[in-house]
CSV table of C-alpha atoms and ligand atoms in Angstrom, one decimal:
chain,number,residue,atom,x,y,z
Z,334,MET,CA,-8.5,-20.5,0.7
Z,335,ILE,CA,-6.0,-18.4,-1.1
Z,336,SER,CA,-2.3,-18.6,-0.4
Z,337,VAL,CA,0.2,-16.4,-2.1
Z,338,THR,CA,4.0,-16.8,-1.5
Z,339,GLY,CA,6.9,-14.8,-2.9
Z,340,LEU,CA,4.9,-13.5,-5.8
Z,341,SER,CA,6.7,-11.3,-8.3
Z,342,LYS,CA,5.8,-10.2,-11.8
Z,343,ARG,CA,8.1,-8.5,-14.3
Z,344,TYR,CA,7.0,-6.8,-17.5
Z,345,GLY,CA,10.1,-6.7,-19.5
Z,346,THR,CA,12.5,-4.8,-17.2
Z,347,HIS,CA,9.7,-3.3,-15.1
Z,348,LEU,CA,9.2,-5.1,-11.8
Z,349,ALA,CA,5.4,-4.5,-11.4
Z,350,VAL,CA,4.9,-6.9,-8.4
Z,351,GLU,CA,7.6,-7.7,-5.9
Z,352,ASN,CA,7.7,-10.5,-3.4
Z,353,VAL,CA,4.0,-10.3,-2.4
Z,354,ASN,CA,2.8,-12.7,0.4
Z,355,PHE,CA,-0.7,-13.1,1.9
Z,356,GLU,CA,-3.3,-15.6,3.0
Z,357,ILE,CA,-7.0,-15.3,2.7
Z,358,GLN,CA,-9.3,-17.5,4.8
Z,359,LYS,CA,-12.6,-18.8,3.6
Z,360,GLY,CA,-15.4,-16.3,3.9
Z,361,GLU,CA,-13.2,-13.2,4.2
Z,362,VAL,CA,-14.0,-10.1,2.2
Z,363,ILE,CA,-10.8,-8.2,1.7
Z,364,GLY,CA,-9.9,-5.0,-0.1
Z,365,PHE,CA,-6.8,-4.4,-2.3
Z,366,LEU,CA,-6.2,-0.7,-2.0
Z,367,GLY,CA,-3.6,1.2,-3.9
Z,368,PRO,CA,-3.2,4.0,-6.4
Z,369,ASN,CA,-3.3,3.5,-10.1
Z,370,GLY,CA,-0.3,1.5,-11.3
Z,371,ALA,CA,0.3,-0.1,-7.9
Z,372,GLY,CA,0.0,-3.6,-9.2
Z,373,LYS,CA,-3.6,-4.6,-8.1
Z,374,SER,CA,-4.8,-5.8,-11.5
Z,375,THR,CA,-1.5,-7.6,-12.1
Z,376,ILE,CA,-1.9,-9.6,-8.9
Z,377,MET,CA,-5.6,-10.3,-9.6
Z,378,ASN,CA,-4.8,-11.5,-13.2
Z,379,ILE,CA,-2.2,-13.9,-11.7
Z,380,LEU,CA,-4.6,-15.2,-9.0
Z,381,THR,CA,-7.2,-16.0,-11.7
Z,382,GLY,CA,-4.7,-17.7,-14.0
Z,383,TYR,CA,-5.0,-15.1,-16.7
Z,384,LEU,CA,-1.4,-14.0,-16.4
Z,385,SER,CA,1.8,-15.9,-15.7
Z,386,MET,CA,3.9,-15.0,-12.7
Z,387,THR,CA,7.7,-14.4,-12.9
Z,388,GLN,CA,8.2,-16.0,-9.5
Z,389,GLY,CA,6.2,-17.3,-6.6
Z,390,LYS,CA,3.4,-19.7,-5.7
Z,391,VAL,CA,-0.3,-19.3,-5.7
Z,392,LEU,CA,-2.6,-21.9,-4.1
Z,393,ILE,CA,-6.4,-21.7,-4.6
Z,394,ASP,CA,-8.2,-24.0,-2.2
Z,395,GLY,CA,-5.0,-26.1,-2.2
Z,396,PHE,CA,-4.6,-26.1,-6.0
Z,397,ASP,CA,-1.5,-24.6,-7.6
Z,398,ILE,CA,-2.6,-22.1,-10.2
Z,399,SER,CA,0.4,-23.0,-12.4
Z,400,GLU,CA,0.2,-26.8,-12.0
Z,401,ASN,CA,-3.6,-27.4,-11.7
Z,402,PRO,CA,-5.1,-24.3,-13.5
Z,403,GLU,CA,-8.4,-26.0,-14.2
Z,404,ASP,CA,-9.1,-27.0,-10.7
Z,405,ALA,CA,-8.0,-23.7,-9.3
Z,406,LYS,CA,-9.9,-21.6,-11.9
Z,407,ARG,CA,-13.1,-23.5,-11.3
Z,408,ARG,CA,-13.2,-22.1,-7.8
Z,409,ILE,CA,-12.9,-18.5,-8.9
Z,410,GLY,CA,-15.3,-16.0,-10.4
Z,411,TYR,CA,-13.5,-13.1,-12.0
Z,412,LEU,CA,-14.8,-9.7,-12.8
Z,413,PRO,CA,-11.9,-8.0,-14.6
Z,414,GLU,CA,-11.5,-4.2,-14.8
Z,415,ILE,CA,-13.1,-4.3,-18.3
Z,416,PRO,CA,-15.8,-7.0,-18.1
Z,417,PRO,CA,-15.7,-9.4,-21.1
Z,418,LEU,CA,-19.2,-8.7,-22.3
Z,419,TYR,CA,-20.4,-9.6,-25.8
Z,420,ILE,CA,-22.6,-6.6,-26.3
Z,421,ASP,CA,-24.5,-8.0,-29.3
Z,422,MET,CA,-25.8,-10.9,-27.2
Z,423,LYS,CA,-28.9,-10.8,-25.0
Z,424,VAL,CA,-28.3,-11.1,-21.3
Z,425,ARG,CA,-29.6,-14.7,-20.8
Z,426,GLU,CA,-28.0,-15.8,-24.1
Z,427,TYR,CA,-24.7,-14.4,-22.9
Z,428,LEU,CA,-24.9,-16.2,-19.5
Z,429,ASN,CA,-25.8,-19.5,-21.3
Z,430,PHE,CA,-22.7,-18.9,-23.5
Z,431,ILE,CA,-20.5,-18.4,-20.3
Z,432,TYR,CA,-22.1,-21.5,-18.8
Z,433,ASP,CA,-21.0,-23.6,-21.8
Z,434,LEU,CA,-17.5,-22.0,-21.8
Z,435,LYS,CA,-17.0,-22.9,-18.1
Z,436,LYS,CA,-18.3,-26.4,-18.7
Z,437,VAL,CA,-20.7,-26.1,-15.7
Z,438,LYS,CA,-22.3,-29.3,-14.6
Z,439,PHE,CA,-25.5,-28.1,-12.8
Z,440,PRO,CA,-28.8,-28.0,-14.6
Z,441,LYS,CA,-28.6,-24.9,-16.9
Z,442,LYS,CA,-31.9,-23.2,-16.7
Z,443,PRO,CA,-32.4,-23.1,-12.9
Z,444,HIS,CA,-28.7,-22.1,-12.4
Z,445,ILE,CA,-29.0,-19.1,-14.7
Z,446,ASP,CA,-32.4,-18.2,-13.3
Z,447,GLU,CA,-30.9,-18.1,-9.8
Z,448,ILE,CA,-28.1,-15.9,-10.9
Z,449,LEU,CA,-30.4,-13.5,-12.8
Z,450,LYS,CA,-32.4,-13.1,-9.6
Z,451,LEU,CA,-29.5,-12.8,-7.3
Z,452,VAL,CA,-27.9,-9.9,-9.2
Z,453,LYS,CA,-31.4,-8.5,-10.0
Z,454,ILE,CA,-31.2,-8.6,-13.8
Z,455,ASP,CA,-34.0,-11.0,-14.5
Z,456,ASN,CA,-36.1,-8.1,-15.7
Z,457,VAL,CA,-33.6,-7.4,-18.6
Z,458,GLN,CA,-32.7,-11.0,-19.4
Z,459,ASN,CA,-34.0,-10.7,-23.0
Z,460,ARG,CA,-32.5,-7.3,-23.7
Z,461,LEU,CA,-29.3,-6.8,-25.8
Z,462,ILE,CA,-26.4,-6.0,-23.5
Z,463,LYS,CA,-25.5,-3.0,-25.6
Z,464,ASN,CA,-28.8,-1.4,-24.8
Z,465,LEU,CA,-28.2,-1.6,-21.0
Z,466,SER,CA,-27.1,1.1,-18.7
Z,467,LYS,CA,-23.5,0.9,-17.3
Z,468,GLY,CA,-24.9,-0.2,-13.9
Z,469,TYR,CA,-26.8,-3.0,-15.5
Z,470,ARG,CA,-23.9,-4.0,-17.6
Z,471,GLN,CA,-21.7,-4.2,-14.5
Z,472,ARG,CA,-24.3,-6.5,-13.0
Z,473,VAL,CA,-24.2,-8.7,-16.1
Z,474,GLY,CA,-20.4,-8.8,-15.4
Z,475,PHE,CA,-21.1,-10.0,-11.9
Z,476,ALA,CA,-23.5,-12.6,-13.2
Z,477,GLN,CA,-20.9,-14.1,-15.6
Z,478,ALA,CA,-18.5,-14.3,-12.6
Z,479,LEU,CA,-21.1,-16.2,-10.6
Z,480,VAL,CA,-21.8,-18.8,-13.3
Z,481,GLY,CA,-20.6,-22.2,-12.0
Z,482,ASN,CA,-21.1,-21.1,-8.3
Z,483,PRO,CA,-17.4,-20.4,-7.5
Z,484,ASP,CA,-16.6,-19.9,-3.8
Z,485,ILE,CA,-14.1,-17.1,-4.5
Z,486,LEU,CA,-14.9,-13.8,-6.3
Z,487,ILE,CA,-12.2,-11.5,-7.5
Z,488,LEU,CA,-13.6,-8.1,-8.4
Z,489,ASP,CA,-11.3,-5.6,-10.1
Z,490,GLU,CA,-12.5,-2.0,-9.5
Z,491,PRO,CA,-16.1,-3.0,-9.8
Z,492,THR,CA,-17.6,0.4,-9.3
Z,493,VAL,CA,-15.4,2.4,-11.7
Z,494,GLY,CA,-17.4,4.6,-14.0
Z,495,LEU,CA,-20.7,4.1,-12.2
Z,496,ASP,CA,-22.9,6.9,-10.9
Z,497,PRO,CA,-23.5,7.2,-7.1
Z,498,LYS,CA,-26.8,5.4,-7.2
Z,499,GLN,CA,-25.3,2.5,-9.2
Z,500,ILE,CA,-22.3,2.5,-6.9
Z,501,ILE,CA,-24.6,1.9,-3.9
Z,502,GLU,CA,-26.4,-0.9,-5.7
Z,503,ILE,CA,-23.2,-2.6,-6.6
Z,504,ARG,CA,-21.9,-2.1,-3.0
Z,505,ASN,CA,-25.1,-3.8,-1.6
Z,506,LEU,CA,-24.7,-6.6,-4.1
Z,507,ILE,CA,-21.1,-7.2,-2.9
Z,508,SER,CA,-22.2,-7.2,0.7
Z,509,ARG,CA,-24.9,-9.7,-0.1
Z,510,LEU,CA,-22.4,-11.9,-2.0
Z,511,GLY,CA,-19.9,-11.6,0.9
Z,512,LYS,CA,-22.2,-13.6,3.1
Z,513,ASN,CA,-21.4,-16.8,1.3
Z,514,HIS,CA,-18.3,-16.1,-0.8
Z,515,THR,CA,-14.6,-15.3,-0.2
Z,516,ILE,CA,-14.1,-12.0,-2.0
Z,517,ILE,CA,-11.2,-9.9,-3.1
Z,518,LEU,CA,-12.1,-6.4,-4.2
Z,519,SER,CA,-9.8,-3.8,-5.6
Z,520,SER,CA,-10.1,-0.1,-5.6
Z,521,HIS,CA,-8.1,3.1,-5.5
Z,522,ILE,CA,-11.0,4.7,-3.7
Z,523,LEU,CA,-11.0,4.3,0.1
Z,524,SER,CA,-14.6,4.6,0.8
Z,525,GLU,CA,-15.3,1.8,-1.6
Z,526,ILE,CA,-13.1,-0.6,0.4
Z,527,GLN,CA,-14.2,0.8,3.8
Z,528,ALA,CA,-17.9,0.2,2.9
Z,529,VAL,CA,-17.6,-3.5,2.4
Z,530,CYS,CA,-14.2,-4.9,3.6
Z,531,LYS,CA,-13.0,-5.6,7.1
Z,532,ARG,CA,-9.5,-6.4,6.1
Z,533,VAL,CA,-7.4,-4.2,3.8
Z,534,ILE,CA,-4.2,-5.0,2.0
Z,535,ILE,CA,-2.5,-1.8,0.9
Z,536,ILE,CA,-0.4,-2.1,-2.2
Z,537,ASN,CA,2.0,0.5,-3.2
Z,538,ARG,CA,4.6,0.3,-6.0
Z,539,GLY,CA,4.1,-3.4,-6.4
Z,540,GLU,CA,4.6,-4.3,-2.7
Z,541,ILE,CA,2.3,-4.9,0.2
Z,542,ILE,CA,2.9,-2.1,2.6
Z,543,ALA,CA,0.1,-2.9,5.1
Z,544,ASP,CA,-2.2,-5.8,5.7
Z,545,ASP,CA,-4.6,-5.2,8.6
Z,546,MET,CA,-8.1,-4.7,9.7
Z,547,ALA,CA,-9.3,-1.3,8.5
Z,548,GLU,CA,-10.0,-0.2,12.1
Z,549,ASN,CA,-6.4,-1.1,13.2
Z,550,LEU,CA,-4.8,0.8,10.4
Z,551,SER,CA,-6.7,3.9,11.4
Z,552,ASN,CA,-6.1,3.4,15.2
Z,553,LYS,CA,-2.4,2.9,14.7
Z,554,LEU,CA,-1.9,6.1,12.9
Z,555,SER,CA,-4.2,8.2,15.2
Z,556,THR,CA,-2.3,7.1,18.4
Z,557,ASP,CA,1.1,7.9,17.0
Z,558,HIS,CA,0.0,11.0,15.3
Z,559,SER,CA,-1.5,14.4,16.0
Z,560,LEU,CA,-3.6,15.9,18.7
Z,561,VAL,CA,-5.8,18.9,18.3
Z,562,ALA,CA,-5.8,21.2,21.4
Z,563,ARG,CA,-8.3,24.1,21.8
Z,564,ILE,CA,-6.9,26.7,24.2
Z,565,ILE,CA,-8.0,30.1,25.4
Z,566,CYS,CA,-4.7,32.0,24.8
Z,567,SER,CA,-2.8,34.3,22.6
Z,568,GLU,CA,-1.9,32.4,19.4
Z,569,LYS,CA,1.7,33.5,19.1
Z,570,GLU,CA,2.6,32.8,22.8
Z,571,MET,CA,1.0,29.3,22.8
Z,572,LEU,CA,2.7,28.3,19.5
Z,573,GLU,CA,6.0,29.0,21.2
Z,574,ALA,CA,5.0,27.4,24.5
Z,575,LEU,CA,3.7,24.1,22.9
Z,576,SER,CA,6.6,23.7,20.5
Z,577,THR,CA,9.1,23.4,23.4
Z,578,VAL,CA,7.1,20.6,25.1
Z,579,LYS,CA,9.2,17.4,25.3
Z,580,GLY,CA,8.1,14.9,22.6
Z,581,VAL,CA,6.5,17.5,20.4
Z,582,LYS,CA,7.7,17.5,16.8
Z,583,SER,CA,5.6,20.4,15.4
Z,584,VAL,CA,2.8,22.7,16.2
Z,585,THR,CA,0.5,24.4,13.7
Z,586,SER,CA,-2.2,26.8,14.5
Z,587,LEU,CA,-5.6,25.9,12.9
Z,588,GLY,CA,-7.0,29.3,13.6
Z,589,LYS,CA,-9.3,31.2,15.9
Z,590,ASN,CA,-12.5,29.7,17.5
Z,591,GLU,CA,-15.2,30.5,20.1
Z,592,GLU,CA,-14.3,32.4,23.2
Z,593,ASN,CA,-11.0,33.7,21.9
Z,594,SER,CA,-9.7,30.2,21.7
Z,595,PHE,CA,-7.4,28.8,19.1
Z,596,ASP,CA,-7.0,25.3,17.8
Z,597,PHE,CA,-3.5,23.8,17.5
Z,598,LEU,CA,-2.5,20.8,15.6
Z,599,ILE,CA,0.3,19.1,17.6
Z,600,GLU,CA,2.4,16.4,16.0
Z,601,PRO,CA,4.3,14.2,18.5
Z,602,GLU,CA,7.6,12.5,17.8
Z,603,TYR,CA,7.1,8.9,16.7
Z,604,GLY,CA,5.4,6.8,19.4
Z,605,VAL,CA,5.4,9.4,22.1
Z,606,ASP,CA,2.3,10.1,24.2
Z,607,ILE,CA,2.4,13.9,24.8
Z,608,ARG,CA,-1.1,14.4,26.2
Z,609,ALA,CA,-0.1,14.9,29.8
Z,610,ALA,CA,2.9,17.2,28.9
Z,611,VAL,CA,0.7,19.3,26.7
Z,612,PHE,CA,-1.9,19.7,29.5
Z,613,ASP,CA,0.8,20.7,32.0
Z,614,ARG,CA,2.3,23.3,29.7
Z,615,VAL,CA,-1.0,24.9,29.1
Z,616,VAL,CA,-1.8,25.1,32.8
Z,617,SER,CA,1.6,26.3,33.8
Z,618,ARG,CA,1.1,29.2,31.4
Z,619,GLY,CA,-2.1,30.0,33.2
Z,620,LYS,CA,-4.2,29.3,30.2
Z,621,THR,CA,-7.4,27.3,29.8
Z,622,LEU,CA,-7.5,24.1,27.8
Z,623,LEU,CA,-11.0,23.6,26.5
Z,624,SER,CA,-10.4,20.3,24.7
Z,625,LEU,CA,-7.7,17.9,23.7
Z,626,THR,CA,-8.7,15.4,21.0
Z,627,SER,CA,-6.9,12.8,19.0
Z,628,ASN,CA,-6.8,13.9,15.4
Z,629,LYS,CA,-8.0,10.5,14.3
Z,630,LEU,CA,-7.3,10.0,10.6
Z,631,SER,CA,-9.8,8.6,8.2
Z,632,LEU,CA,-8.7,5.8,6.0
Z,633,GLU,CA,-8.8,8.4,3.2
Z,634,GLN,CA,-6.2,10.6,5.0
Z,635,ILE,CA,-4.0,7.6,5.8
Z,636,PHE,CA,-4.1,6.6,2.2
Z,637,LEU,CA,-3.2,10.1,0.9
Z,638,ARG,CA,-0.3,10.2,3.4
Z,639,LEU,CA,1.0,6.8,2.2
Z,640,THR,CA,1.0,7.8,-1.4
Z,641,GLU,CA,2.8,11.1,-0.7
Z,642,THR,CA,5.8,9.2,0.7
Z,643,ALA,CA,9.0,9.0,-1.3
Z,644,ASN,CA,9.3,5.2,-1.1
Z,645,ASN,CA,7.8,2.1,0.5
Z,646,GLU,CA,10.1,2.2,3.5
Z,647,GLU,CA,8.8,5.7,4.4
Z,648,ALA,CA,5.3,4.5,3.8
Z,649,LYS,CA,5.7,1.6,6.2
Z,650,GLU,CA,7.3,3.9,8.8
Z,651,LEU,CA,4.2,6.1,8.6
Z,652,LEU,CA,2.1,3.1,9.4
Z,653,GLY,CA,4.4,2.0,12.2
Z,654,ILE,CA,5.1,-1.4,10.7
Z,655,SER,CA,8.1,-3.6,10.0
Z,656,THR,CA,10.8,-1.2,9.1
Z,657,ASP,CA,14.3,-2.7,8.5
Z,658,ALA,CA,15.5,-1.4,11.9
Z,659,GLU,CA,12.8,-3.5,13.6
Z,660,THR,CA,13.7,-6.6,11.8
Z,661,GLU,CA,17.3,-6.3,12.8
Z,662,GLU,CA,16.3,-5.8,16.4
Z,663,GLU,CA,14.4,-9.0,16.3
Z,664,GLU,CA,17.3,-10.9,14.8
Z,665,ASN,CA,19.7,-9.7,17.5
Y,2003,ADP,P1,-3.2,-1.2,-10.9
Y,2003,ADP,O1,-4.2,-2.2,-11.2
Y,2003,ADP,O2,-2.9,-1.2,-9.4
Y,2003,ADP,O3,-3.5,0.1,-11.4
Y,2003,ADP,P2,-1.5,-2.7,-12.7
Y,2003,ADP,O4,-1.4,-4.0,-12.2
Y,2003,ADP,O5,-2.4,-2.5,-13.8
Y,2003,ADP,O6,-1.8,-1.6,-11.5
Y,2003,ADP,O7,-0.1,-2.1,-13.2
Y,2003,ADP,C1,1.1,-2.2,-12.4
Y,2003,ADP,C2,2.3,-1.7,-13.2
Y,2003,ADP,O8,2.6,-2.6,-14.2
Y,2003,ADP,C3,2.1,-0.4,-13.8
Y,2003,ADP,O9,3.3,0.3,-13.7
Y,2003,ADP,C4,1.7,-0.7,-15.2
Y,2003,ADP,O10,2.1,0.3,-16.1
Y,2003,ADP,C5,2.5,-2.0,-15.5
Y,2003,ADP,N1,1.9,-2.9,-16.4
Y,2003,ADP,C6,0.6,-3.4,-16.3
Y,2003,ADP,N2,0.4,-4.2,-17.3
Y,2003,ADP,C7,1.4,-4.2,-18.2
Y,2003,ADP,C8,1.8,-4.8,-19.4
Y,2003,ADP,N3,0.9,-5.7,-20.0
Y,2003,ADP,N4,3.0,-4.6,-19.9
Y,2003,ADP,C9,3.8,-3.7,-19.3
Y,2003,ADP,N5,3.6,-3.1,-18.2
Y,2003,ADP,C10,2.4,-3.3,-17.6
Y,2004,MG,MG1,-6.0,-2.0,-12.1
């Protein structure tokens, strides 16, 4: 449905997007996740034909956005970061205006009626947009994106600035729309993406550094990363005992617990399964291991770790994906 190859965008001398590649199948709901300035809006603006690319190719349902912009754009509904609302218009009046602008062919009234119902703004259709709450205005933004029944929806940070109740309403709306649309949603907030998207593309410094199912991203990191051991012991002795276990990179005490036990956060060297060795060491010291659990990271923690890295190579290494070393190995 959407195919992006070798996409780059330069603003003057600043390379904002660098060699981005991805495919999105019909019906997918995917999240663009990345900190502010990562390049999410730039990519979305290019996909929707609002911004030219410096290099690359974008196909929307087979139509090249540069060569056949009209055919490509007709398939996309776009909700930009700042929705293009005419606040002195009434809701229905505005949607009629968008209908004309998009040169939609279906019968006007039933089409607009359907959209008003779908995004639940039929009760405010005769109100001036400027008198609506932020949550309602955002729904009007969704409504304009839906005019013309595009298959693809591109939503740039659709919940920014909304209160928690409005956020839940918009989230539900996206979930409903996801049943019969292909959706790309951007956010710098993890829980937003996690709530509605199965697949996540993480964008950092203009590059894609991960493209995977949300659950895989979190599994990958949890297996290669830390364990939490709860042990009945003396803190100092066990810190020393655990830090010399083969494959252990670092040990941190998380403090005292029930029954004179301590929790230790144990980080293995990359890719090493240290569970058996940790168990053996505790037993050989005559101590009791109460529990040993994988310190499964939430997507939130993964994301924080990614943005704390010095560069994208380090960020990818953290995710255990395609470092240069690996590519060389494959070539040899
Ligand atoms: P995001 O949406 O992920 O926050 P953007 O795509 O808005 O990121 O921005 C990516 C980078 O490109 C940032 O460094 C930003 O400052 C820069 N940028 C965005 N738009 C422009 C522009 N019109 N001119 C120059 N630089 C821009
Ligand atoms: Mg943005």
